[in-house]
Coordinates of C-alpha atoms in Angstrom, one line a residue:
Chain W
X1 CA 113.0 87.2 102.6
X2 CA 114.1 89.6 105.2
X3 CA 115.3 93.2 104.6
X4 CA 118.8 93.6 105.9
X5 CA 120.3 96.7 107.3
X6 CA 123.8 97.6 108.3
X7 CA 123.6 99.2 111.8
X8 CA 126.8 101.2 112.1
X9 CA 128.4 101.7 115.4
X10 CA 131.4 103.7 116.4
X11 CA 133.5 102.2 119.2
X12 CA 130.6 99.9 119.9
X13 CA 128.0 102.8 120.2
X14 CA 125.3 102.9 117.6
X15 CA 125.3 106.0 115.4
X16 CA 122.2 108.1 114.8
X17 CA 122.6 107.1 111.2
X18 CA 122.1 103.5 112.1
X19 CA 118.7 104.2 113.7
X20 CA 117.8 106.1 110.5
X21 CA 118.8 103.2 108.3
X22 CA 116.8 100.8 110.5
X23 CA 113.8 103.1 110.3
X24 CA 114.2 103.1 106.5
X25 CA 114.5 99.3 106.3
X26 CA 111.4 99.0 108.5
X27 CA 109.4 101.2 106.1
X28 CA 110.4 98.9 103.2
X29 CA 109.6 95.8 105.2
X30 CA 106.2 97.1 106.2
X31 CA 105.3 97.7 102.5
X32 CA 106.4 94.2 101.6
X33 CA 105.2 92.3 104.7
X34 CA 108.8 91.4 105.5
X35 CA 111.0 91.5 108.6
X36 CA 114.1 93.6 109.3
X37 CA 117.4 92.0 110.2
X38 CA 120.1 94.4 111.4
X39 CA 123.7 93.5 111.2
X40 CA 126.3 95.1 113.5
X41 CA 130.0 94.5 114.0
X42 CA 131.3 94.2 117.5
X43 CA 128.6 96.5 119.2
X44 CA 128.7 97.1 122.9
X45 CA 125.3 98.9 122.8
X46 CA 122.2 96.9 123.5
X47 CA 120.2 95.5 120.6
X48 CA 117.1 97.0 122.4
X49 CA 118.1 100.2 120.7
X50 CA 117.6 98.7 117.3
X51 CA 114.3 96.9 118.2
X52 CA 113.0 100.4 119.1
X53 CA 113.2 101.4 115.4
X54 CA 111.9 98.1 114.0
X55 CA 114.7 95.6 113.8
X56 CA 113.1 92.1 114.3
X57 CA 116.4 90.5 114.5
X58 CA 119.9 91.7 115.3
X59 CA 122.9 89.7 114.1
X60 CA 125.9 90.7 116.2
X61 CA 129.1 89.8 114.5
X62 CA 131.8 89.1 117.0
X63 CA 135.3 89.1 115.5
X64 CA 138.5 90.3 117.1
X65 CA 139.9 90.8 113.6
X66 CA 137.3 93.5 112.9
X67 CA 138.2 95.6 115.9
X68 CA 139.7 98.2 113.5
X69 CA 137.8 99.3 110.5
X70 CA 138.6 97.9 107.1
X71 CA 136.2 98.4 104.2
X72 CA 137.2 95.2 102.6
X73 CA 137.0 93.0 105.7
X74 CA 133.8 94.6 106.8
X75 CA 132.3 93.9 103.4
X76 CA 133.3 90.3 103.6
X77 CA 131.7 90.0 107.1
X78 CA 128.4 91.5 106.0
X79 CA 128.5 89.4 102.9
X80 CA 128.7 86.3 105.0
X81 CA 125.6 87.0 107.0
X82 CA 123.3 89.2 104.8
X83 CA 121.0 86.9 103.0
X84 CA 118.3 89.2 101.6
X85 CA 117.9 90.9 98.3
X86 CA 117.5 94.4 99.8
X87 CA 120.3 95.7 102.1
X88 CA 120.1 99.1 103.6
X89 CA 123.2 101.2 104.6
X90 CA 123.5 104.7 106.1
X91 CA 125.4 107.0 103.8
X92 CA 128.2 107.5 106.3
X93 CA 131.9 107.4 105.4
X94 CA 132.4 103.9 106.7
X95 CA 129.1 102.5 105.4
X96 CA 129.5 104.1 102.0
X97 CA 133.0 102.5 101.8
X98 CA 131.7 99.0 102.6
X99 CA 128.6 99.2 100.3
X100 CA 130.3 99.3 96.9
X101 CA 132.6 96.4 97.8
X102 CA 129.6 94.4 99.0
X103 CA 127.7 95.3 95.8
X104 CA 130.5 93.7 93.7
X105 CA 130.6 90.6 96.0
X106 CA 126.9 90.0 95.7
X107 CA 126.5 91.3 92.1
X108 CA 123.8 93.6 93.3
X109 CA 122.8 97.0 92.1
X110 CA 124.0 99.9 94.4
X111 CA 122.0 103.1 94.7
X112 CA 123.6 105.6 97.0
X113 CA 122.3 108.8 98.6
X114 CA 118.7 107.8 98.7
X115 CA 116.5 110.7 99.8
X116 CA 113.1 109.1 100.4
X117 CA 111.5 105.7 100.9
X118 CA 111.5 103.7 97.6
X119 CA 109.0 104.7 94.9
X120 CA 108.7 101.0 94.1
X121 CA 110.2 97.8 95.3
X122 CA 110.0 95.6 92.2
X123 CA 111.9 96.9 90.4
X124 CA 113.5 98.9 93.2
X125 CA 113.3 102.6 92.4
X126 CA 114.2 105.5 94.6
X127 CA 114.9 109.2 94.4
X128 CA 118.5 110.0 95.1
X129 CA 120.7 113.1 95.4
X130 CA 122.5 114.1 92.3
X131 CA 124.5 117.0 90.9
X132 CA 125.6 117.8 94.5
X133 CA 122.1 118.6 95.6
X134 CA 121.3 120.6 92.5
X135 CA 119.2 117.8 91.1
X136 CA 117.3 114.7 92.0
X137 CA 117.7 111.4 90.1
X138 CA 115.1 108.6 90.0
X139 CA 117.3 105.5 90.0
X140 CA 116.1 102.0 89.2
X141 CA 118.0 98.9 90.1
X142 CA 118.5 96.4 87.3
X143 CA 120.0 93.5 89.3
X144 CA 117.9 91.0 91.3
X145 CA 119.3 92.4 94.6
X146 CA 119.9 96.0 95.6
X147 CA 122.0 97.8 98.2
X148 CA 120.8 101.3 99.0
X149 CA 122.6 103.9 101.1
X150 CA 120.3 106.5 102.8
X151 CA 121.4 110.1 102.8
X152 CA 121.8 111.2 106.4
X153 CA 118.9 113.2 107.9
X154 CA 116.9 112.7 104.8
X155 CA 114.4 110.0 105.9
X156 CA 114.6 110.7 109.6
X157 CA 114.4 108.5 112.6
X158 CA 111.0 106.8 113.2
X159 CA 110.3 104.9 116.4
X160 CA 108.5 101.7 115.6
X161 CA 109.2 99.3 118.4
X162 CA 109.1 95.5 117.9
X163 CA 110.0 92.7 120.2
X164 CA 113.2 91.6 118.5
X165 CA 115.7 88.9 119.1
X166 CA 119.5 88.7 119.0
X167 CA 121.9 86.2 117.4
X168 CA 125.6 86.3 117.9
X169 CA 127.7 85.4 114.9
X170 CA 131.3 84.4 115.5
X171 CA 133.3 85.1 112.4
X172 CA 137.0 85.2 111.8
X173 CA 137.5 87.3 108.7
X174 CA 141.0 87.6 107.4
X175 CA 142.2 91.2 107.5
X176 CA 145.8 91.3 106.4
X177 CA 145.9 94.3 104.1
X178 CA 145.1 97.1 106.5
X179 CA 145.8 97.9 110.1
X180 CA 144.5 100.8 112.1
X181 CA 147.4 102.6 113.7
X182 CA 145.5 105.3 115.6
X183 CA 141.9 106.5 115.9
X184 CA 141.3 110.1 117.0
X185 CA 137.7 111.0 117.8
X186 CA 137.1 114.6 118.9
X187 CA 135.5 114.3 122.2
X188 CA 132.2 116.1 122.8
X189 CA 132.1 117.4 119.3
X190 CA 128.9 116.9 117.4
X191 CA 129.1 115.1 114.1
X192 CA 128.4 117.6 111.3
X193 CA 126.5 115.2 109.1
X194 CA 124.3 113.9 111.9
X195 CA 123.6 117.3 113.5
X196 CA 120.0 118.5 113.4
X197 CA 121.1 122.1 113.7
X198 CA 124.3 123.5 112.1
X199 CA 125.7 127.0 112.7
X200 CA 128.0 127.9 109.8
X201 CA 130.1 131.0 109.1
X202 CA 132.2 132.5 106.3
X203 CA 134.6 135.2 105.6
X204 CA 132.2 137.8 107.0
X205 CA 133.6 136.7 110.4
X206 CA 136.8 138.5 109.5
X207 CA 139.1 136.1 111.3
X208 CA 139.3 132.8 113.2
X209 CA 139.5 134.6 116.6
X210 CA 135.9 135.7 116.1
X211 CA 134.5 132.1 116.0
X212 CA 133.8 132.1 119.7
X213 CA 130.3 133.7 119.2
X214 CA 129.5 131.1 116.5
X215 CA 130.5 128.3 118.9
X216 CA 128.5 129.8 121.8
X217 CA 125.4 129.9 119.6
X218 CA 126.0 126.3 118.4
X219 CA 126.6 125.1 122.0
X220 CA 123.3 126.7 123.1
X221 CA 121.4 125.0 120.2
X222 CA 123.1 121.7 120.5
X223 CA 124.4 122.3 117.0
X224 CA 127.5 121.5 115.0
X225 CA 129.7 124.2 113.5
X226 CA 130.6 124.4 109.8
X227 CA 132.2 126.9 107.5
X228 CA 132.4 128.0 103.8
X229 CA 135.2 126.8 101.5
X230 CA 137.3 130.1 101.5
X231 CA 137.4 129.9 105.3
X232 CA 138.8 126.3 105.3
X233 CA 141.1 127.1 102.4
X234 CA 142.8 129.9 104.4
X235 CA 143.0 127.7 107.5
X236 CA 140.6 129.6 109.8
X237 CA 138.7 126.4 110.3
X238 CA 139.6 122.7 109.7
X239 CA 138.5 121.4 106.3
X240 CA 136.4 118.8 108.0
X241 CA 134.0 121.7 108.7
X242 CA 133.8 122.8 105.1
X243 CA 130.2 122.3 103.7
X244 CA 129.5 122.7 100.0
X245 CA 130.0 121.0 96.7
X246 CA 133.5 119.8 97.3
X247 CA 133.1 119.6 101.1
X248 CA 130.4 117.9 103.0
X249 CA 126.7 117.8 101.9
X250 CA 124.4 118.2 104.9
X251 CA 120.7 118.1 105.5
X252 CA 120.0 119.5 109.0
X253 CA 116.6 120.7 110.2
X254 CA 118.1 124.2 110.7
X255 CA 121.1 125.7 109.0
X256 CA 122.2 129.2 110.1
X257 CA 124.6 130.8 107.7
X258 CA 126.5 133.8 109.1
X259 CA 128.6 136.0 106.8
X260 CA 128.4 133.6 103.9
X261 CA 127.4 135.1 100.6
X262 CA 126.0 131.9 99.2
X263 CA 128.0 130.9 96.1
X264 CA 126.3 128.2 94.0
X265 CA 129.0 125.7 95.3
X266 CA 128.1 126.4 98.9
X267 CA 124.4 126.1 98.3
X268 CA 124.9 122.7 96.6
X269 CA 126.0 121.3 99.9
X270 CA 123.4 122.8 102.1
X271 CA 120.2 123.4 100.1
X272 CA 118.6 120.2 101.4
X273 CA 118.5 121.7 104.9
X274 CA 114.9 121.9 105.9
X275 CA 115.1 125.5 107.2
X276 CA 117.8 128.0 106.2
X277 CA 118.5 131.3 108.1
X278 CA 120.9 133.7 106.5
X279 CA 122.6 136.6 108.4
X280 CA 124.6 138.9 106.2
X281 CA 125.5 142.6 106.2
X282 CA 125.2 142.7 102.4
X283 CA 121.5 142.9 101.4
X284 CA 122.5 141.7 97.9
X285 CA 124.1 138.5 99.1
X286 CA 122.7 135.7 96.8
X287 CA 122.1 133.4 99.7
X288 CA 119.0 135.4 100.7
X289 CA 117.3 134.1 97.6
X290 CA 117.7 130.5 98.9
X291 CA 116.8 131.2 102.5
X292 CA 113.6 130.8 104.5
X293 CA 114.5 133.6 106.9
X294 CA 117.0 136.5 106.4
X295 CA 118.5 139.2 108.5
X296 CA 120.5 142.0 107.0
X297 CA 123.0 143.3 109.6
X298 CA 126.3 143.1 111.3
X299 CA 126.9 139.6 112.6
X300 CA 129.0 140.9 115.4
X301 CA 125.9 142.6 116.9
X302 CA 123.3 140.1 115.8
X303 CA 124.8 136.8 116.9
X304 CA 125.4 137.7 120.6
X305 CA 121.9 139.2 120.7
X306 CA 120.3 136.2 119.0
X307 CA 122.2 133.9 121.4
X308 CA 120.8 135.8 124.4
X309 CA 117.2 135.7 123.0
X310 CA 117.4 131.9 122.4
X311 CA 118.8 131.5 125.8
X312 CA 115.8 133.4 127.2
X313 CA 113.4 131.2 125.2
X314 CA 115.0 128.0 126.5
X315 CA 114.7 129.4 130.0
Chain H
X1 CA 156.1 102.8 91.2
X2 CA 153.2 102.9 88.8
X3 CA 150.1 105.0 89.6
X4 CA 146.8 105.0 87.9
X5 CA 144.6 108.1 88.4
X6 CA 140.9 107.9 87.6
X7 CA 139.4 111.2 86.4
X8 CA 135.9 112.2 85.6
X9 CA 134.9 115.1 83.4
X10 CA 132.2 117.0 85.2
X11 CA 130.2 120.3 84.9
X12 CA 132.1 123.3 86.3
X13 CA 131.2 123.8 89.9
X14 CA 129.4 127.1 89.0
X15 CA 127.1 125.4 86.5
X16 CA 123.4 125.7 86.8
X17 CA 122.0 122.3 86.4
X18 CA 119.2 121.8 83.9
X19 CA 117.6 118.6 82.5
X20 CA 116.3 117.9 79.0
X21 CA 112.6 118.7 78.3
X22 CA 111.6 115.1 78.8
X23 CA 113.6 115.0 82.1
X24 CA 115.4 111.9 81.0
X25 CA 119.0 113.3 81.0
X26 CA 121.3 116.1 82.1
X27 CA 121.2 119.0 79.6
X28 CA 124.8 119.5 78.5
X29 CA 124.1 122.8 76.6
X30 CA 126.4 125.6 77.5
X31 CA 128.3 123.5 80.1
X32 CA 132.0 124.0 80.8
X33 CA 133.7 120.8 81.7
X34 CA 136.4 120.4 84.4
X35 CA 138.3 117.6 86.1
X36 CA 136.2 116.4 89.0
X37 CA 137.6 118.6 91.8
X38 CA 137.9 115.6 94.1
X39 CA 139.9 113.7 91.5
X40 CA 142.4 116.6 91.3
X41 CA 143.6 115.9 94.8
X42 CA 144.6 112.4 93.8
X43 CA 146.1 113.6 90.5
X44 CA 148.2 116.2 92.4
X45 CA 149.3 113.6 95.0
X46 CA 150.4 111.3 92.1
X47 CA 152.4 114.1 90.5
X48 CA 154.1 114.7 93.9
X49 CA 155.0 111.0 94.0
X50 CA 156.3 111.3 90.5
X51 CA 158.6 114.1 91.6
X52 CA 159.7 112.5 94.9
X53 CA 159.8 108.8 94.0
X54 CA 160.0 108.7 90.2
X55 CA 156.5 107.3 89.8
X56 CA 154.9 107.1 86.4
X57 CA 151.4 108.5 86.3
X58 CA 148.7 107.2 84.0
X59 CA 145.4 108.9 83.8
X60 CA 142.3 107.0 82.9
X61 CA 138.9 108.3 81.9
X62 CA 135.7 106.5 80.9
X63 CA 134.1 108.8 78.5
X64 CA 133.4 109.7 74.8
X65 CA 135.6 112.0 72.8
X66 CA 134.1 115.1 74.4
X67 CA 136.2 114.4 77.6
X68 CA 139.5 114.8 75.8
X69 CA 140.1 118.4 76.8
X70 CA 139.9 117.4 80.5
X71 CA 142.3 114.4 79.8
X72 CA 144.7 116.8 78.1
X73 CA 144.5 119.1 81.1
X74 CA 145.6 116.2 83.3
X75 CA 148.5 115.6 81.0
X76 CA 149.4 119.3 81.2
X77 CA 149.3 119.0 85.0
X78 CA 152.0 116.4 84.7
X79 CA 150.6 112.9 84.0
X80 CA 152.9 110.8 81.8
X81 CA 150.2 109.3 79.6
X82 CA 146.4 108.7 79.4
X83 CA 143.9 106.1 78.5
X84 CA 140.3 106.9 77.5
X85 CA 137.7 104.2 77.4
X86 CA 135.5 105.1 74.5
X87 CA 132.0 104.9 76.0
X88 CA 129.6 107.4 77.6
X89 CA 129.4 106.2 81.2
X90 CA 126.1 104.8 82.3
X91 CA 126.5 103.8 85.9
X92 CA 129.1 103.4 88.6
X93 CA 129.4 99.6 88.0
X94 CA 130.1 99.9 84.3
X95 CA 132.7 102.6 84.9
X96 CA 134.4 100.5 87.6
X97 CA 134.5 97.5 85.4
X98 CA 136.3 99.4 82.6
X99 CA 138.9 100.9 85.1
X100 CA 139.4 97.5 86.7
X101 CA 139.9 95.9 83.4
X102 CA 142.8 98.3 82.5
X103 CA 144.2 98.1 86.1
X104 CA 144.2 94.3 86.0
X105 CA 147.1 94.0 83.6
X106 CA 148.7 97.3 84.4
X107 CA 150.6 96.4 87.6
X108 CA 149.7 99.7 89.3
X109 CA 150.9 100.1 92.9
X110 CA 148.3 102.8 93.6
X111 CA 145.0 103.7 92.1
X112 CA 143.7 107.2 93.0
X113 CA 140.1 108.3 92.6
X114 CA 138.1 111.2 94.0
X115 CA 135.8 110.3 96.9
X116 CA 132.8 111.0 94.6
X117 CA 132.1 112.9 91.4
X118 CA 130.3 116.1 91.8
X119 CA 127.7 115.2 89.0
X120 CA 126.2 111.9 89.9
X121 CA 127.6 111.7 93.4
X122 CA 127.6 107.9 93.5
X123 CA 130.8 107.6 95.5
X124 CA 130.8 104.0 94.4
X125 CA 133.4 103.6 91.7
X126 CA 136.5 103.6 94.0
X127 CA 135.2 100.8 96.3
X128 CA 133.9 98.8 93.3
X129 CA 137.3 99.0 91.6
X130 CA 139.1 97.9 94.8
X131 CA 136.8 94.9 95.1
X132 CA 137.0 94.0 91.4
X133 CA 140.8 93.9 91.8
X134 CA 140.6 92.4 95.3
X135 CA 142.7 95.3 96.7
X136 CA 142.4 97.2 100.0
X137 CA 140.4 100.4 99.8
X138 CA 140.8 103.6 101.8
X139 CA 138.0 106.1 101.4
X140 CA 137.9 109.8 102.3
X141 CA 141.7 109.9 102.3
X142 CA 143.2 113.1 103.7
X143 CA 146.8 112.1 103.9
X144 CA 149.2 109.5 102.4
X145 CA 152.8 108.6 102.8
X146 CA 154.2 105.8 100.7
X147 CA 157.0 103.6 102.2
X148 CA 158.0 100.9 99.7
X149 CA 155.3 98.3 99.5
X150 CA 153.3 99.9 102.2
X151 CA 151.6 103.2 102.7
X152 CA 150.3 105.1 105.7
X153 CA 147.0 106.7 105.0
X154 CA 144.9 109.1 107.1
X155 CA 141.2 109.0 106.5
X156 CA 138.5 111.3 107.7
X157 CA 135.8 109.8 109.8
X158 CA 132.8 111.4 111.3
X159 CA 134.1 113.6 114.1
X160 CA 137.7 112.6 113.7
X161 CA 140.6 111.0 111.8
X162 CA 142.0 107.5 111.6
X163 CA 145.6 106.5 110.5
X164 CA 145.9 103.2 108.8
X165 CA 148.8 101.2 107.4
X166 CA 147.9 99.6 104.1
X167 CA 149.7 97.1 101.9
X168 CA 150.1 98.1 98.3
X169 CA 148.6 97.8 95.7
X170 CA 145.6 99.7 97.0
X171 CA 142.8 102.0 95.9
X172 CA 142.7 105.4 97.5
X173 CA 139.6 107.7 97.3
X174 CA 140.9 111.2 97.9
X175 CA 139.4 114.5 99.0
X176 CA 140.5 117.9 100.1
X177 CA 143.4 117.3 102.5
X178 CA 145.1 114.6 100.5
X179 CA 147.0 117.6 99.2
X180 CA 146.4 121.2 100.2
X181 CA 144.1 123.2 98.1
X182 CA 147.0 125.7 97.5
X183 CA 149.2 122.8 96.1
X184 CA 146.7 122.0 93.3
X185 CA 148.7 122.4 90.0
X186 CA 147.6 125.0 87.4
X187 CA 149.1 123.9 84.1
X188 CA 151.7 126.3 82.7
X189 CA 152.4 126.9 79.1
X190 CA 155.2 124.3 79.0
X191 CA 152.9 121.7 80.5
X192 CA 150.2 122.6 78.0
X193 CA 152.6 122.3 75.1
X194 CA 154.1 119.0 76.2
X195 CA 150.6 117.5 76.9
X196 CA 149.9 117.7 73.1
X197 CA 152.6 115.1 72.4
X198 CA 152.0 112.8 75.4
X199 CA 150.3 109.5 74.5
X200 CA 146.5 109.3 74.8
X201 CA 145.4 105.8 74.0
X202 CA 141.7 105.2 73.2
X203 CA 140.4 101.7 74.1
X204 CA 137.0 100.3 73.3
X205 CA 134.9 99.1 76.3
X206 CA 134.9 95.5 77.4
X207 CA 131.7 95.5 79.4
X208 CA 128.2 96.5 78.4
X209 CA 126.3 95.6 81.6
X210 CA 124.8 98.3 83.8
X211 CA 123.2 97.7 87.2
X212 CA 121.4 101.0 87.8
X213 CA 119.3 103.0 85.3
X214 CA 118.8 106.8 85.6
X215 CA 115.0 106.8 84.8
X216 CA 114.5 110.5 85.1
X217 CA 115.6 113.7 86.8
X218 CA 113.9 116.5 88.7
X219 CA 115.0 119.9 89.6
X220 CA 115.1 120.6 93.3
X221 CA 111.8 122.2 94.4
X222 CA 112.2 126.0 95.0
X223 CA 111.8 127.4 98.5
X224 CA 109.1 129.8 99.3
X225 CA 110.1 133.5 99.3
X226 CA 112.5 134.5 102.1
X227 CA 111.0 136.2 105.1
X228 CA 113.2 139.1 106.1
X229 CA 113.4 140.1 109.7
X230 CA 114.7 143.5 110.9
X231 CA 118.0 143.3 112.7
X232 CA 116.4 145.1 115.7
X233 CA 113.6 142.6 115.9
X234 CA 115.4 139.4 116.6
X235 CA 112.5 138.4 118.9
X236 CA 110.6 137.9 115.7
X237 CA 113.3 135.6 114.3
X238 CA 113.3 133.5 117.4
X239 CA 109.5 133.3 117.3
X240 CA 109.5 132.2 113.7
X241 CA 112.1 129.6 114.3
X242 CA 110.2 128.3 117.4
X243 CA 106.6 128.6 116.3
X244 CA 106.5 128.5 112.5
X245 CA 109.5 126.4 111.5
X246 CA 109.5 124.5 114.8
X247 CA 113.3 124.0 114.7
X248 CA 114.3 125.4 118.0

């Protein structure tokens, strides 16, 4: 039986998280000698993009009623076409809204925030994020079928091209309970959870007017910007940028923390970053203990210099 | 309007997380318990609707008797009454089943949950409750206005926001933004005193099925010792990031 994967798109464009989920599904399928069937709702992107990561088949659901997102209606649509006993989702906001509803519809186990490929397939067992990144749980599915959501940036994207095929599914799912009134997407802004590099700053920046140098460094690196909780609480930055235990949990390849002392709640949201750089004027800042590289010094001098030096490296 | 607020009792956010010697469970020794911070946004929003629209607010918790201090705190914050389902939660499904069972006959117009709990981070209970009740579900909610039998919800999406109209009853999974952090209610003495006499009903569980087992737990592997770079030698930092970590 095929491994199914929910390939999320936003306004028809596949998300990076969709490619990661397909890569994850392909890793499972290869272990089990199975094929990967990707499900997408109203995509405009080409299915070739999913074949590249190992999708043997792409089911394109076409449904005018699903133009706007509805967790319940999307779960119904996926339920109609997903016919396997392993279904992979990315752990994005939308996908992690759909997955629990689908788990009830199918009476499947749901394991969220998977960090690695499964430890076993029968029974399905996988390491997952727990205690806000302060612990790891080995979770085992009890039901005959399992839905797994993959923590973003944890497994990575792995090219594994196959010659896939596409099938269009015309559905008409009833969606009477919710209606999208407006959809605002910040243009040109990198998604924090998908970003491979994140430049983050805290109260050490002294005020929101000083964020220009953080943004300059982020732009140069192709990075997203983030902040600590106190900074979003006092309104220097939007709370959508707050990373930590009660904000977003992120796992970029590189996390640069500027003027953040490293409270345990902040670390919880960022300690699965692959490389952590801490820049702080206080040599006693606890964050240094959890960093790979540290610089003690004045951010207002260091950040512009660092930006220049990286610019020189990039030529 | 009737509102049900689901609360979870979780280790304080400053807690160091340890596991039992056989790695089979979370070590509860020395832990302070708090209302899951993400649930507090829903609880506060419910209290605001109690004040502005005369809503009645019932708190529900699935947990053994050790969670009662957290339930009493919710009553001190302003909930009218509380229900505790007397079982130690095992997985998201079993918790959702108990909540849905109570909600089924309760006639609630709104059910608030936190987007996820900060202990097991499943993020699954709200969506499961919604599906068990066949109700619409708004996740990551950062704004809500109720207008009679409808509500307008704002939810956070990656890189933006979406505004949705939703027919009630509905399940809302809240996070920071549903109310401002500064509006979270700290119980005063009057609230604490009145909480003692508010009804807290204990109900026995109706479901004993679980769908996910926590087999074991690991601590997160420690990082190697930090490499400090002098502030006047940023070339070295750039070199390390480029050649050693290979991240730029």
